[in-house]
JSON list of C-alpha atoms in Angstrom, two decimals:
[
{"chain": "A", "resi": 1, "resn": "UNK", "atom": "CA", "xyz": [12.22, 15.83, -7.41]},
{"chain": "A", "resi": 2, "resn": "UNK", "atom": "CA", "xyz": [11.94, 13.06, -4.57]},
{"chain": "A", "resi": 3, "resn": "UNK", "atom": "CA", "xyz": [13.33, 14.38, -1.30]},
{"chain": "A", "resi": 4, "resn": "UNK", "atom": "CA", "xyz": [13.21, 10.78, 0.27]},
{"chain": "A", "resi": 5, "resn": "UNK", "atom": "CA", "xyz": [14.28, 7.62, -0.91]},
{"chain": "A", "resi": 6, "resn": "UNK", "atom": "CA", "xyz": [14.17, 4.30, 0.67]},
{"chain": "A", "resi": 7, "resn": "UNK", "atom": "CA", "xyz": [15.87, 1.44, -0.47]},
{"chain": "A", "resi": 8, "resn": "UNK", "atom": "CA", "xyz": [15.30, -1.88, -1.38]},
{"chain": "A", "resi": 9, "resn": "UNK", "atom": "CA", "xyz": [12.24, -0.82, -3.04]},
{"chain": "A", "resi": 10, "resn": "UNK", "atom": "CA", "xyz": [10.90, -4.92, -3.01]},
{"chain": "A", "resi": 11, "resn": "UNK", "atom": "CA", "xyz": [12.38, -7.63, -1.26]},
{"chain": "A", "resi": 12, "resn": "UNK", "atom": "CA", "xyz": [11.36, -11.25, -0.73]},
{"chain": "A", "resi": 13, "resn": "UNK", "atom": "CA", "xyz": [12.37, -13.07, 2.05]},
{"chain": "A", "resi": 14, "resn": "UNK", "atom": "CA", "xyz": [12.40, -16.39, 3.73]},
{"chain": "A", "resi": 15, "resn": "UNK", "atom": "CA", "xyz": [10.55, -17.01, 6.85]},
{"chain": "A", "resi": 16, "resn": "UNK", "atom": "CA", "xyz": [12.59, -16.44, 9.86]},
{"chain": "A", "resi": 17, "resn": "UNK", "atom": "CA", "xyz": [15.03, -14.14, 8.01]},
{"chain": "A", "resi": 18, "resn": "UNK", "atom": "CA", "xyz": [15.81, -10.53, 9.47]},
{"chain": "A", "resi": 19, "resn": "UNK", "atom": "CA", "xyz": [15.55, -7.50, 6.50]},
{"chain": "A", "resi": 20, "resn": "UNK", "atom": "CA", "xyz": [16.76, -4.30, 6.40]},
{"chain": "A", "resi": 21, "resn": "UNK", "atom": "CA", "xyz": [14.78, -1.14, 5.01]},
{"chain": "A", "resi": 22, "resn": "UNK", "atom": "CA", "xyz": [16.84, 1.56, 4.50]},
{"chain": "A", "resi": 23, "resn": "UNK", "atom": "CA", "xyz": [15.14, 5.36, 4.70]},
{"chain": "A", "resi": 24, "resn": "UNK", "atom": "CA", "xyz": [17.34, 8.23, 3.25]},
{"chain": "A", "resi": 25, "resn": "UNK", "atom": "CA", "xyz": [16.69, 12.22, 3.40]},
{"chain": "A", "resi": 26, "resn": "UNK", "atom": "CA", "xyz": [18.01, 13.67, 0.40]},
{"chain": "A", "resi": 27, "resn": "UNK", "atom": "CA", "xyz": [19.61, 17.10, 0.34]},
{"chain": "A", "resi": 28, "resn": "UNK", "atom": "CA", "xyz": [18.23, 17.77, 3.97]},
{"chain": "A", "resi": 29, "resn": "UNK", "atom": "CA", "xyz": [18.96, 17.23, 7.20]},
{"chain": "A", "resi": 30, "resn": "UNK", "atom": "CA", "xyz": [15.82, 15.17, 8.72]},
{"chain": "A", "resi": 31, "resn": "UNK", "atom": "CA", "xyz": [15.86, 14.90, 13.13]},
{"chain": "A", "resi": 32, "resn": "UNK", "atom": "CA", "xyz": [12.89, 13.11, 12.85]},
{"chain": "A", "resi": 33, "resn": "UNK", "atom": "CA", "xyz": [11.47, 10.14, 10.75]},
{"chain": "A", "resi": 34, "resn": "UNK", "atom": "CA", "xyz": [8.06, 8.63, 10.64]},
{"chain": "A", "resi": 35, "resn": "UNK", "atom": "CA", "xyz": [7.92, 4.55, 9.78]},
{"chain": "A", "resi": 36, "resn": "UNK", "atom": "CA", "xyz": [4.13, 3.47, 8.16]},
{"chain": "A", "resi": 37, "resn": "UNK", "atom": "CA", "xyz": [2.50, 0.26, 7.20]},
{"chain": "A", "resi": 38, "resn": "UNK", "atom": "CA", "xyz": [0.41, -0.22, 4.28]},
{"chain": "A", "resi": 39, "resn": "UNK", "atom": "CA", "xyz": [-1.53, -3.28, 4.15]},
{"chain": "A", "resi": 40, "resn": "UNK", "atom": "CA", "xyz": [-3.34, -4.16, 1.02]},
{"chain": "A", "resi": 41, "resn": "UNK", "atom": "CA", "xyz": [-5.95, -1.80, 0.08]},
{"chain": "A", "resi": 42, "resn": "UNK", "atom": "CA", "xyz": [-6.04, -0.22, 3.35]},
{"chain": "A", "resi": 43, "resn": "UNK", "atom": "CA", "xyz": [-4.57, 3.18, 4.92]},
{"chain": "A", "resi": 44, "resn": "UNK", "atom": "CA", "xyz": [-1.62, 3.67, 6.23]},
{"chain": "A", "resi": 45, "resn": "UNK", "atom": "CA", "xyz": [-0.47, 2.66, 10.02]},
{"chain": "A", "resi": 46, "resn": "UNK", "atom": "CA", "xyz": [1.88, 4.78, 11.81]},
{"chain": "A", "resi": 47, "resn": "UNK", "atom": "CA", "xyz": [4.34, 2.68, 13.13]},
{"chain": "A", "resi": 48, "resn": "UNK", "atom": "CA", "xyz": [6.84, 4.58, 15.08]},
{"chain": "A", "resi": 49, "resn": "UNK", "atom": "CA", "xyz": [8.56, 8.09, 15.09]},
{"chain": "A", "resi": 50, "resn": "UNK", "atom": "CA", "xyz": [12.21, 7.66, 15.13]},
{"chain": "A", "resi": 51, "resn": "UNK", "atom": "CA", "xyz": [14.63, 10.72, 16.06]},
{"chain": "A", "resi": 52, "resn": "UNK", "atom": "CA", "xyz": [17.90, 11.04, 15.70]},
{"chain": "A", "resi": 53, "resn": "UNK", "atom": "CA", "xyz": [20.14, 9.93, 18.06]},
{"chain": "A", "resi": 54, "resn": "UNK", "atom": "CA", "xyz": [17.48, 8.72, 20.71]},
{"chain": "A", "resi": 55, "resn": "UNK", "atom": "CA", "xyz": [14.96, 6.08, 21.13]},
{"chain": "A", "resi": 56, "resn": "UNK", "atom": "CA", "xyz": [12.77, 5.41, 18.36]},
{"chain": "A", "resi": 57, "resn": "UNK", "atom": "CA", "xyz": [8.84, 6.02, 20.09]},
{"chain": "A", "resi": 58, "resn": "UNK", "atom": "CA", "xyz": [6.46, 2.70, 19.16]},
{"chain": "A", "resi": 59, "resn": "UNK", "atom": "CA", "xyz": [2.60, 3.05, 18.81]},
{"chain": "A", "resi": 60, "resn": "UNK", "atom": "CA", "xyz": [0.71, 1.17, 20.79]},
{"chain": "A", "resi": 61, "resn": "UNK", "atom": "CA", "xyz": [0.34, -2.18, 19.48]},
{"chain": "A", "resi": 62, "resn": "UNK", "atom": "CA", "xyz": [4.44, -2.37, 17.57]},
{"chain": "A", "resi": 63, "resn": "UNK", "atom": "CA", "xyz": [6.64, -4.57, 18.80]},
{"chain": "A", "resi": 64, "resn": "UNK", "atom": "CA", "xyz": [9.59, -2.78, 19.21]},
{"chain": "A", "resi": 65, "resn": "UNK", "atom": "CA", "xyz": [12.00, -5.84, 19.72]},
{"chain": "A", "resi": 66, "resn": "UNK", "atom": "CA", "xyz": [10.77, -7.18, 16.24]},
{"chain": "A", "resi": 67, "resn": "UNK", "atom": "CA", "xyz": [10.78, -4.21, 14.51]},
{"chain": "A", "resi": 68, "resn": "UNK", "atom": "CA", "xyz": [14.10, -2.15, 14.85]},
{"chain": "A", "resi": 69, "resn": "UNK", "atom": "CA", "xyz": [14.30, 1.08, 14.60]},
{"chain": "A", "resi": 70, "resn": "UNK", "atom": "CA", "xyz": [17.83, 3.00, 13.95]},
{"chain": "A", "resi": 71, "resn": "UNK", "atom": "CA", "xyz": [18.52, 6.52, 13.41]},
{"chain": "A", "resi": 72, "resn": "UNK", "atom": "CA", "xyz": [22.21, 7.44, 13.58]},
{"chain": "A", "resi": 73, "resn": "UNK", "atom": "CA", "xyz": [22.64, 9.87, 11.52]},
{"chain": "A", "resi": 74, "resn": "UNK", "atom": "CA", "xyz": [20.44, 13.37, 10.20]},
{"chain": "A", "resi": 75, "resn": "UNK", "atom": "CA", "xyz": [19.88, 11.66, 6.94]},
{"chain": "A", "resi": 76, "resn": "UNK", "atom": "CA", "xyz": [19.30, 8.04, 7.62]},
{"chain": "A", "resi": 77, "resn": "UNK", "atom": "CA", "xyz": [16.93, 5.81, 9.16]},
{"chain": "A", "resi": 78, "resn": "UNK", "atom": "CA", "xyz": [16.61, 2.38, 9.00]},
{"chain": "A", "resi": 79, "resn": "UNK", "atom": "CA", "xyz": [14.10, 0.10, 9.83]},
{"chain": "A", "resi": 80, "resn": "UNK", "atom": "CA", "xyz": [14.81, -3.70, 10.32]},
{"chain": "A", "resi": 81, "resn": "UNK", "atom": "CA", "xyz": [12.17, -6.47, 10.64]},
{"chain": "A", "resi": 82, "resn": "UNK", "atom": "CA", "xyz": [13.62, -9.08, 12.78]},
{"chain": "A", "resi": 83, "resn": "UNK", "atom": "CA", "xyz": [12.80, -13.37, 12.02]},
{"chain": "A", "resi": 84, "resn": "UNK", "atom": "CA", "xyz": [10.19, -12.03, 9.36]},
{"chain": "A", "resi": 85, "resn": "UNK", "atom": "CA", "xyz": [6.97, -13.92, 9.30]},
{"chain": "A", "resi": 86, "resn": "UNK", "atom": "CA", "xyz": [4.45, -14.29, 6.75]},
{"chain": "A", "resi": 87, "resn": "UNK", "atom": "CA", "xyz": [2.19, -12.08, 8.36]},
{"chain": "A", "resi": 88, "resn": "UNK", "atom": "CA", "xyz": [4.87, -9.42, 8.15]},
{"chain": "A", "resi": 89, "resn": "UNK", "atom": "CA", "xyz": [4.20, -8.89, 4.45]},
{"chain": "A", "resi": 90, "resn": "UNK", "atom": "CA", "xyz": [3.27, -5.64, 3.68]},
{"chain": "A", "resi": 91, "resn": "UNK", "atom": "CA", "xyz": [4.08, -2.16, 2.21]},
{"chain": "A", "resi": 92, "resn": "UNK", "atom": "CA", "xyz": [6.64, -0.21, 4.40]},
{"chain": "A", "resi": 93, "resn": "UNK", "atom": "CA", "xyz": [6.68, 3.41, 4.10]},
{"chain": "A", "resi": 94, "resn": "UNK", "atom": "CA", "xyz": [8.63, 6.40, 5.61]},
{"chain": "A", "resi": 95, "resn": "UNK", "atom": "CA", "xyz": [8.30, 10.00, 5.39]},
{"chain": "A", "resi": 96, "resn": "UNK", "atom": "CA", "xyz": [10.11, 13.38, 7.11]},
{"chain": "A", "resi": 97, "resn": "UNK", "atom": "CA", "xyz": [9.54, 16.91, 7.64]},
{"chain": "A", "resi": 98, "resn": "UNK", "atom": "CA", "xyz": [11.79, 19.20, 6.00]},
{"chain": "A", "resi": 99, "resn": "UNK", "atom": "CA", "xyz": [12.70, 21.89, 7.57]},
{"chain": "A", "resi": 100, "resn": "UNK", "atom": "CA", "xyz": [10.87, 25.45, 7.84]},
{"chain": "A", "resi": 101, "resn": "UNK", "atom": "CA", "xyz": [7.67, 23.53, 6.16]},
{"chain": "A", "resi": 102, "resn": "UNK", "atom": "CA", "xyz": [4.77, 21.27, 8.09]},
{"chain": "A", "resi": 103, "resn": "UNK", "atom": "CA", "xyz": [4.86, 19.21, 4.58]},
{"chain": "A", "resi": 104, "resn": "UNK", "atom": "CA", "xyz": [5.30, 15.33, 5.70]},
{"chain": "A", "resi": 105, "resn": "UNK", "atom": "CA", "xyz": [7.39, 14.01, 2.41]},
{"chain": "A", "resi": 106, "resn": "UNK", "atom": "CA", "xyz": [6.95, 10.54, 1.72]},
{"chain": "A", "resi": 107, "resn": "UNK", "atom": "CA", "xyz": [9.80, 8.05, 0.63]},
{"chain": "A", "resi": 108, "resn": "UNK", "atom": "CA", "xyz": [8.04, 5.76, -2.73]},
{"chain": "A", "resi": 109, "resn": "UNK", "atom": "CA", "xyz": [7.85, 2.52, -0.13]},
{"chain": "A", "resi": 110, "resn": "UNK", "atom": "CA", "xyz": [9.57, -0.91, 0.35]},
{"chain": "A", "resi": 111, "resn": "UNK", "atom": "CA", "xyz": [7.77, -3.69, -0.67]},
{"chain": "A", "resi": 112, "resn": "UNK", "atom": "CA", "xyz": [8.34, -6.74, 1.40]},
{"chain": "A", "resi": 113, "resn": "UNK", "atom": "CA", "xyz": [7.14, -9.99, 1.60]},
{"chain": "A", "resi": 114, "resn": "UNK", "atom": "CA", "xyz": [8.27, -13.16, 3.44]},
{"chain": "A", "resi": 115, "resn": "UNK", "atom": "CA", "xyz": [7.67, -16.62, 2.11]},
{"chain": "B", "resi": 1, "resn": "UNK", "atom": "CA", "xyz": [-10.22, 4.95, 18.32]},
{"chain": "B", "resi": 2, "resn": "UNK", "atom": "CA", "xyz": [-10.75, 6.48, 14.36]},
{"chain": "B", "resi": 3, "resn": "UNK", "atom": "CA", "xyz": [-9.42, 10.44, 15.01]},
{"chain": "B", "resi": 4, "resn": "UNK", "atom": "CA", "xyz": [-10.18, 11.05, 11.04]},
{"chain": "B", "resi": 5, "resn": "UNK", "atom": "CA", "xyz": [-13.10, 9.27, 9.20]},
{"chain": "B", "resi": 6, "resn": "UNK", "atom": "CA", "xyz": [-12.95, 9.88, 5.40]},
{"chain": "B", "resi": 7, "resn": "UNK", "atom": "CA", "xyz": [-16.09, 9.05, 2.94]},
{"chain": "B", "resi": 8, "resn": "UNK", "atom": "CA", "xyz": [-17.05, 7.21, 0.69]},
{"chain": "B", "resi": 9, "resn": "UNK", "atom": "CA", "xyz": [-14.79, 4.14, 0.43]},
{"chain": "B", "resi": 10, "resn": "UNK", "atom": "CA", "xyz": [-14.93, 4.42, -3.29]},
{"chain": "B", "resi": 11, "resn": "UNK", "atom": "CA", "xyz": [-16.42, 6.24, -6.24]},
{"chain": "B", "resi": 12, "resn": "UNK", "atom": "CA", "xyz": [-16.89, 6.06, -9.82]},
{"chain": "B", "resi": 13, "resn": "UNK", "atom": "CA", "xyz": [-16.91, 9.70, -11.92]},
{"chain": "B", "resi": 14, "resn": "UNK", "atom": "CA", "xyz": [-16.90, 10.14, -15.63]},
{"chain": "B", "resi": 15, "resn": "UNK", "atom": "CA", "xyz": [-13.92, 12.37, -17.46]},
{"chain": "B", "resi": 16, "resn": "UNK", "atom": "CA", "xyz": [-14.72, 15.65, -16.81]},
{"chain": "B", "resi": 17, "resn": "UNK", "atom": "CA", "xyz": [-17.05, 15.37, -13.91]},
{"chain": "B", "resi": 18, "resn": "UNK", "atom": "CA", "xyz": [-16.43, 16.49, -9.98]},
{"chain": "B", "resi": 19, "resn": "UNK", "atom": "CA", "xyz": [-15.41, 14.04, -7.38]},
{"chain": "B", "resi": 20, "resn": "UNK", "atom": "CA", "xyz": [-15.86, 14.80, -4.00]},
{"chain": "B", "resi": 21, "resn": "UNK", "atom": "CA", "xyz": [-14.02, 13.09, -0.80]},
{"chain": "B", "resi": 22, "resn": "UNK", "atom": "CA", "xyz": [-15.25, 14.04, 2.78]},
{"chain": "B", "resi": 23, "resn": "UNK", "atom": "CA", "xyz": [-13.48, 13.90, 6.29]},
{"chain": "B", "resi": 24, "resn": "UNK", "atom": "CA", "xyz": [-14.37, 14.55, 9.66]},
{"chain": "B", "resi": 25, "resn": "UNK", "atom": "CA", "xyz": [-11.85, 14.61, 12.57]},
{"chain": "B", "resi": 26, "resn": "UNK", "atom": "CA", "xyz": [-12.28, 14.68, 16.29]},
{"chain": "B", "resi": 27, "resn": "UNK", "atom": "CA", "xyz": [-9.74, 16.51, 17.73]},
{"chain": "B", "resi": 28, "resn": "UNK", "atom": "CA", "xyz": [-10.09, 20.79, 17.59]},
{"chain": "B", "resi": 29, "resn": "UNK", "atom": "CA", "xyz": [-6.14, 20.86, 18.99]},
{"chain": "B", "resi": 30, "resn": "UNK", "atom": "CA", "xyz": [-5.29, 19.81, 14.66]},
{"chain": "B", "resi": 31, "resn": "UNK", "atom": "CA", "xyz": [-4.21, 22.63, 12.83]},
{"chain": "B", "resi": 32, "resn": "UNK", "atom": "CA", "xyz": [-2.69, 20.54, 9.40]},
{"chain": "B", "resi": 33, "resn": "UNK", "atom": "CA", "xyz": [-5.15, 19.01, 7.00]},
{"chain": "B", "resi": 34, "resn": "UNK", "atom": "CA", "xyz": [-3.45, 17.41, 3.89]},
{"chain": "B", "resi": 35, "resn": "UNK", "atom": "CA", "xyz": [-4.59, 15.70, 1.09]},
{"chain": "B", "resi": 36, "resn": "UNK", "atom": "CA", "xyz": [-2.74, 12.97, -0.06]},
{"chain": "B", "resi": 37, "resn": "UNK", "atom": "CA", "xyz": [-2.37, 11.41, -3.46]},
{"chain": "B", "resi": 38, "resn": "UNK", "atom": "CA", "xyz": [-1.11, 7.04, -4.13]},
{"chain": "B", "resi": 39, "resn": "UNK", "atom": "CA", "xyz": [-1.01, 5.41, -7.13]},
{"chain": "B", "resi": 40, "resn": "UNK", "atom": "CA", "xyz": [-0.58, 1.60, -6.47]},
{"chain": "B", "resi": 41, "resn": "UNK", "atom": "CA", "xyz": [3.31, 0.76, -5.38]},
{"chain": "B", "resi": 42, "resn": "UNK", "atom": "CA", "xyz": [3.94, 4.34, -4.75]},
{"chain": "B", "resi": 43, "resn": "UNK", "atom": "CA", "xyz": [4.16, 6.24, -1.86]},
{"chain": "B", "resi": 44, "resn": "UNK", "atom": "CA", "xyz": [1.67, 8.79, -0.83]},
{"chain": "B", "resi": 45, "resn": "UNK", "atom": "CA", "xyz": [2.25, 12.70, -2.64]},
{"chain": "B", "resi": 46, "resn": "UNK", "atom": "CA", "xyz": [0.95, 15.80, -1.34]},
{"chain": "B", "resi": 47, "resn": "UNK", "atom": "CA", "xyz": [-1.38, 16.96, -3.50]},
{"chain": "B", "resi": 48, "resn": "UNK", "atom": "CA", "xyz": [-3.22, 19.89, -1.63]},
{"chain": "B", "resi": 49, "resn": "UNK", "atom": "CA", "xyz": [-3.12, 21.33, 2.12]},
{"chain": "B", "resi": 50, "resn": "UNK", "atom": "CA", "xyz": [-4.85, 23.60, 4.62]},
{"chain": "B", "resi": 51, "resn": "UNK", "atom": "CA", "xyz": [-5.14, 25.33, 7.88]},
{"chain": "B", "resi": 52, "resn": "UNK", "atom": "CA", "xyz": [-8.09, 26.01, 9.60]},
{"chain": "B", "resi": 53, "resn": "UNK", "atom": "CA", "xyz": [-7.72, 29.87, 9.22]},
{"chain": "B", "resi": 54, "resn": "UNK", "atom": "CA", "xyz": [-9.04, 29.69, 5.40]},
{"chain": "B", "resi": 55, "resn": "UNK", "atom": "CA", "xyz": [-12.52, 27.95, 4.59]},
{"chain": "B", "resi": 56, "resn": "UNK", "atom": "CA", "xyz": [-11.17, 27.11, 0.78]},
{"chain": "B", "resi": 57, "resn": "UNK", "atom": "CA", "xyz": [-8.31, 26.35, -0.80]},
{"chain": "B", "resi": 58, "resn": "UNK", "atom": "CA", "xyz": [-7.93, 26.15, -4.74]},
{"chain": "B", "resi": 59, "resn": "UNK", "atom": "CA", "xyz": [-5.19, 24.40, -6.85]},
{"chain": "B", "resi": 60, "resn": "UNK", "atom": "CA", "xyz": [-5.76, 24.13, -10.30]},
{"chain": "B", "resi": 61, "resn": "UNK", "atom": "CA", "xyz": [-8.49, 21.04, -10.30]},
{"chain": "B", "resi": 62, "resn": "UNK", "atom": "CA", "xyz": [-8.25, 20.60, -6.59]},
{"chain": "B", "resi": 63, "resn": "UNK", "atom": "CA", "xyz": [-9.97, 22.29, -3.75]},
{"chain": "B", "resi": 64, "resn": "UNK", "atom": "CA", "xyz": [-10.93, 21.94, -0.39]},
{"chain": "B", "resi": 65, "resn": "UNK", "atom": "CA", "xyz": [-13.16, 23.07, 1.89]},
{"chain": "B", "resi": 66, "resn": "UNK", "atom": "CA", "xyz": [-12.35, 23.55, 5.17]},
{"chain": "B", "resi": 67, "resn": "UNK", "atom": "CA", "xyz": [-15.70, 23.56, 7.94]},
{"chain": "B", "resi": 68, "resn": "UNK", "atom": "CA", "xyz": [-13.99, 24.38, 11.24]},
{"chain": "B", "resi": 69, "resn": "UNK", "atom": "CA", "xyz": [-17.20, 24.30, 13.30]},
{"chain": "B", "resi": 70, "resn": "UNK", "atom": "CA", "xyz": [-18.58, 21.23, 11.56]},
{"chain": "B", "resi": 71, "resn": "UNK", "atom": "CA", "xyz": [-15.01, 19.97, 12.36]},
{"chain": "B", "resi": 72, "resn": "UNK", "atom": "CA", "xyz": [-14.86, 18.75, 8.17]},
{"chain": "B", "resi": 73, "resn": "UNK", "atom": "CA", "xyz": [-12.86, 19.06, 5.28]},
{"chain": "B", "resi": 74, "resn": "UNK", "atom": "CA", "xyz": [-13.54, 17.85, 1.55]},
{"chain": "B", "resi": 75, "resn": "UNK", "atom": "CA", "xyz": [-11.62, 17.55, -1.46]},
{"chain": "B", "resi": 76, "resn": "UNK", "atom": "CA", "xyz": [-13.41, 18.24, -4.64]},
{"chain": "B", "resi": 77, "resn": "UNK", "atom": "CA", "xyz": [-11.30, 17.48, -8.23]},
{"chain": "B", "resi": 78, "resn": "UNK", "atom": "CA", "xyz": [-13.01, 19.05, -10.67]},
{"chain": "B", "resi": 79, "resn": "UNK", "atom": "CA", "xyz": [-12.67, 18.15, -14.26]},
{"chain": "B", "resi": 80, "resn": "UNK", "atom": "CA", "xyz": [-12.01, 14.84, -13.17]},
{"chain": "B", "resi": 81, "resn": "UNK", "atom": "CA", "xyz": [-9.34, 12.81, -15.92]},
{"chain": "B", "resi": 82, "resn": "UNK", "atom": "CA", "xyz": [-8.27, 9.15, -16.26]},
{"chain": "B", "resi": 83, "resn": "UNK", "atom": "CA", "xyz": [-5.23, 10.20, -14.81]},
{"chain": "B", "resi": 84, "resn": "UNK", "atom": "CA", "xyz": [-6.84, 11.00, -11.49]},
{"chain": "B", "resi": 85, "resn": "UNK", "atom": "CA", "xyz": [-7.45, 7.46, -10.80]},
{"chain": "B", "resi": 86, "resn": "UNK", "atom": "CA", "xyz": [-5.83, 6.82, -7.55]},
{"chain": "B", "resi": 87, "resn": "UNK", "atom": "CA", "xyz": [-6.25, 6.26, -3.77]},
{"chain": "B", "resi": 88, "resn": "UNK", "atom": "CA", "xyz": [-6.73, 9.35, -1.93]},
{"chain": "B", "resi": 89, "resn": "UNK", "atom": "CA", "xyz": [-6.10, 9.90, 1.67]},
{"chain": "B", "resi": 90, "resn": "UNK", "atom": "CA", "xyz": [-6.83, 12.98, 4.02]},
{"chain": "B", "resi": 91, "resn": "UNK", "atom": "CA", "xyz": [-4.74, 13.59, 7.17]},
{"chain": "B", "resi": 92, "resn": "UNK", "atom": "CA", "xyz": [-4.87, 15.87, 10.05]},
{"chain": "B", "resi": 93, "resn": "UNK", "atom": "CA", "xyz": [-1.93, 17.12, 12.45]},
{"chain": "B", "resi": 94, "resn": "UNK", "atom": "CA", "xyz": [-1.38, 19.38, 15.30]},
{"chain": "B", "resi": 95, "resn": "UNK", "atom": "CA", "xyz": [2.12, 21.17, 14.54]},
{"chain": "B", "resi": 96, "resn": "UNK", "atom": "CA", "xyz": [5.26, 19.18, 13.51]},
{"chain": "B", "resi": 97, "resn": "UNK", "atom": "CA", "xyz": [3.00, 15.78, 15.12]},
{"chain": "B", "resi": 98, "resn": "UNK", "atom": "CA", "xyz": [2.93, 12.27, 12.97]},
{"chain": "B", "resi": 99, "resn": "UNK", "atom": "CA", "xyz": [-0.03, 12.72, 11.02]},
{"chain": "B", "resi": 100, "resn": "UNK", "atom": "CA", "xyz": [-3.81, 10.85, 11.81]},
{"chain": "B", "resi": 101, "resn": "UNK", "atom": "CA", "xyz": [-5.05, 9.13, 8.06]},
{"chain": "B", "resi": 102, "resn": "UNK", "atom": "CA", "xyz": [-8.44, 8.35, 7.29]},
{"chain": "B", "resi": 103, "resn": "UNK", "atom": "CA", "xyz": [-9.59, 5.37, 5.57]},
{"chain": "B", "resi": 104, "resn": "UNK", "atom": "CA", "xyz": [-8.72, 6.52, 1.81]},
{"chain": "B", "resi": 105, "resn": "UNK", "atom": "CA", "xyz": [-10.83, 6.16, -1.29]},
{"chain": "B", "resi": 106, "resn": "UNK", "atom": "CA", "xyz": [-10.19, 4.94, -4.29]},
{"chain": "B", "resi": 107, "resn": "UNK", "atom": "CA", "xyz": [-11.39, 7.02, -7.07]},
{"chain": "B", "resi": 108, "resn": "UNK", "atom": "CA", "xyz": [-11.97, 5.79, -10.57]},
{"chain": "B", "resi": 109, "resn": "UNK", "atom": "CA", "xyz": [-11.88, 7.87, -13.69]},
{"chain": "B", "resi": 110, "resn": "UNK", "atom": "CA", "xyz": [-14.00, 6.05, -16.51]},
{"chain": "B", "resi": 111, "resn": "UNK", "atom": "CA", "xyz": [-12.69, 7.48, -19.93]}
]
């Protein structure tokens, strides 16, 4: 069965407007979180690596003021995009390590797009 | 700067034929080489994964091969079916890092 879920799995926004992605660990305590970005036909683009209770870390290239990164607690992170543009429209995906395996487990991916 | 460049792009096979995906990766310090598995609005599944101890890897229809000098990996699906039709991507890691994707392919399974 899935081991991460992420929730909304589609949501369309209006320019401007901040949205919430929500990226849950099921049955397992997760420290750390990866955030992707899935363009159309392309691969996917790390994002950041968020761990709990510190600083999310931002590849080079993510703006970490427009893209928010929180990860209070062991099974939750949550990744907002802040005054959503057009060009923000794309296919946001998390995944985790659970623990004892190297395994990266991959939530099924929030759809957003901005109008 | 590309750390994992997967071939071809795309590819057509016929049921019951072999597909074969290729990747190359830079870096000797990765020691995690996954394939993954997307179907269109879904999020990637693991479908097969090695280390670079083992040359070969078998599950079920899926295999790789691992060449640790040529620095290369392939998946091969045999007895390729419909079902198969997908985007696959191949990753490589060093330990509990974030993962380096290549490209993907899209493979096609023609009935």
């Amino acid at each position: 069965g899935a081991v991460v879920s992420q929730h909304p799995s589609w949501v369309i926004c209006k320019s401007g407007t901040s949205v919430k992605i929500e990226c849950r660990s099921l049955d397992f305590q997760a420290t750390t979180m990866f955030w992707y970005r899935q363009f159309p036909k392309q691969s996917l683009m790390l994002m950041a690596t968020s761990n709990e209770g510190s600083k999310a870390t931002y590849e080079q290239g993510v703006e970490k003021d427009k893209f928010l990164i929180n990860h209070a607690s062991l099974t939750l992170s949550t990744l907002t995009v802040t005054s959503a543009h057009p060009e923000d429209s794309s296919f946001y995906i998390c995944s985790t390590y659970r623990g004892g395996v190297s395994e990266q487990f991959f939530g099924p991916g929030t759809r957003l797009t901005v109008l | 700067q590309q750390q994992v460049k997967q071939s071809p792009q795309s590819l057509i096979v016929q049921k019951g034929g072999i597909s074969i995906i290729n990747c190359a990766y830079e870096n000797t310090a990765f020691d995690y080489f996954p394939w993954y598995q997307q179907f269109p609005g879904k999020g990637p599944a693991l479908l097969i994964a090695i280390r670079p101890d083992v040359s070969e890897k078998k599950e079920g229809r899926f295999t790789i091969s691992f060449n640790k000098s040529a620095k290369q990996f392939s998946l091969h699906i045999m007895d390729s079916q419909p079902g198969d039709s997908a985007t696959y991507f191949c990753a490589a890691s060093k330990g509990w890092g974030k993962f380096q994707f290549g490209a993907g392919t899209q493979v096609v399974v023609t009935p």
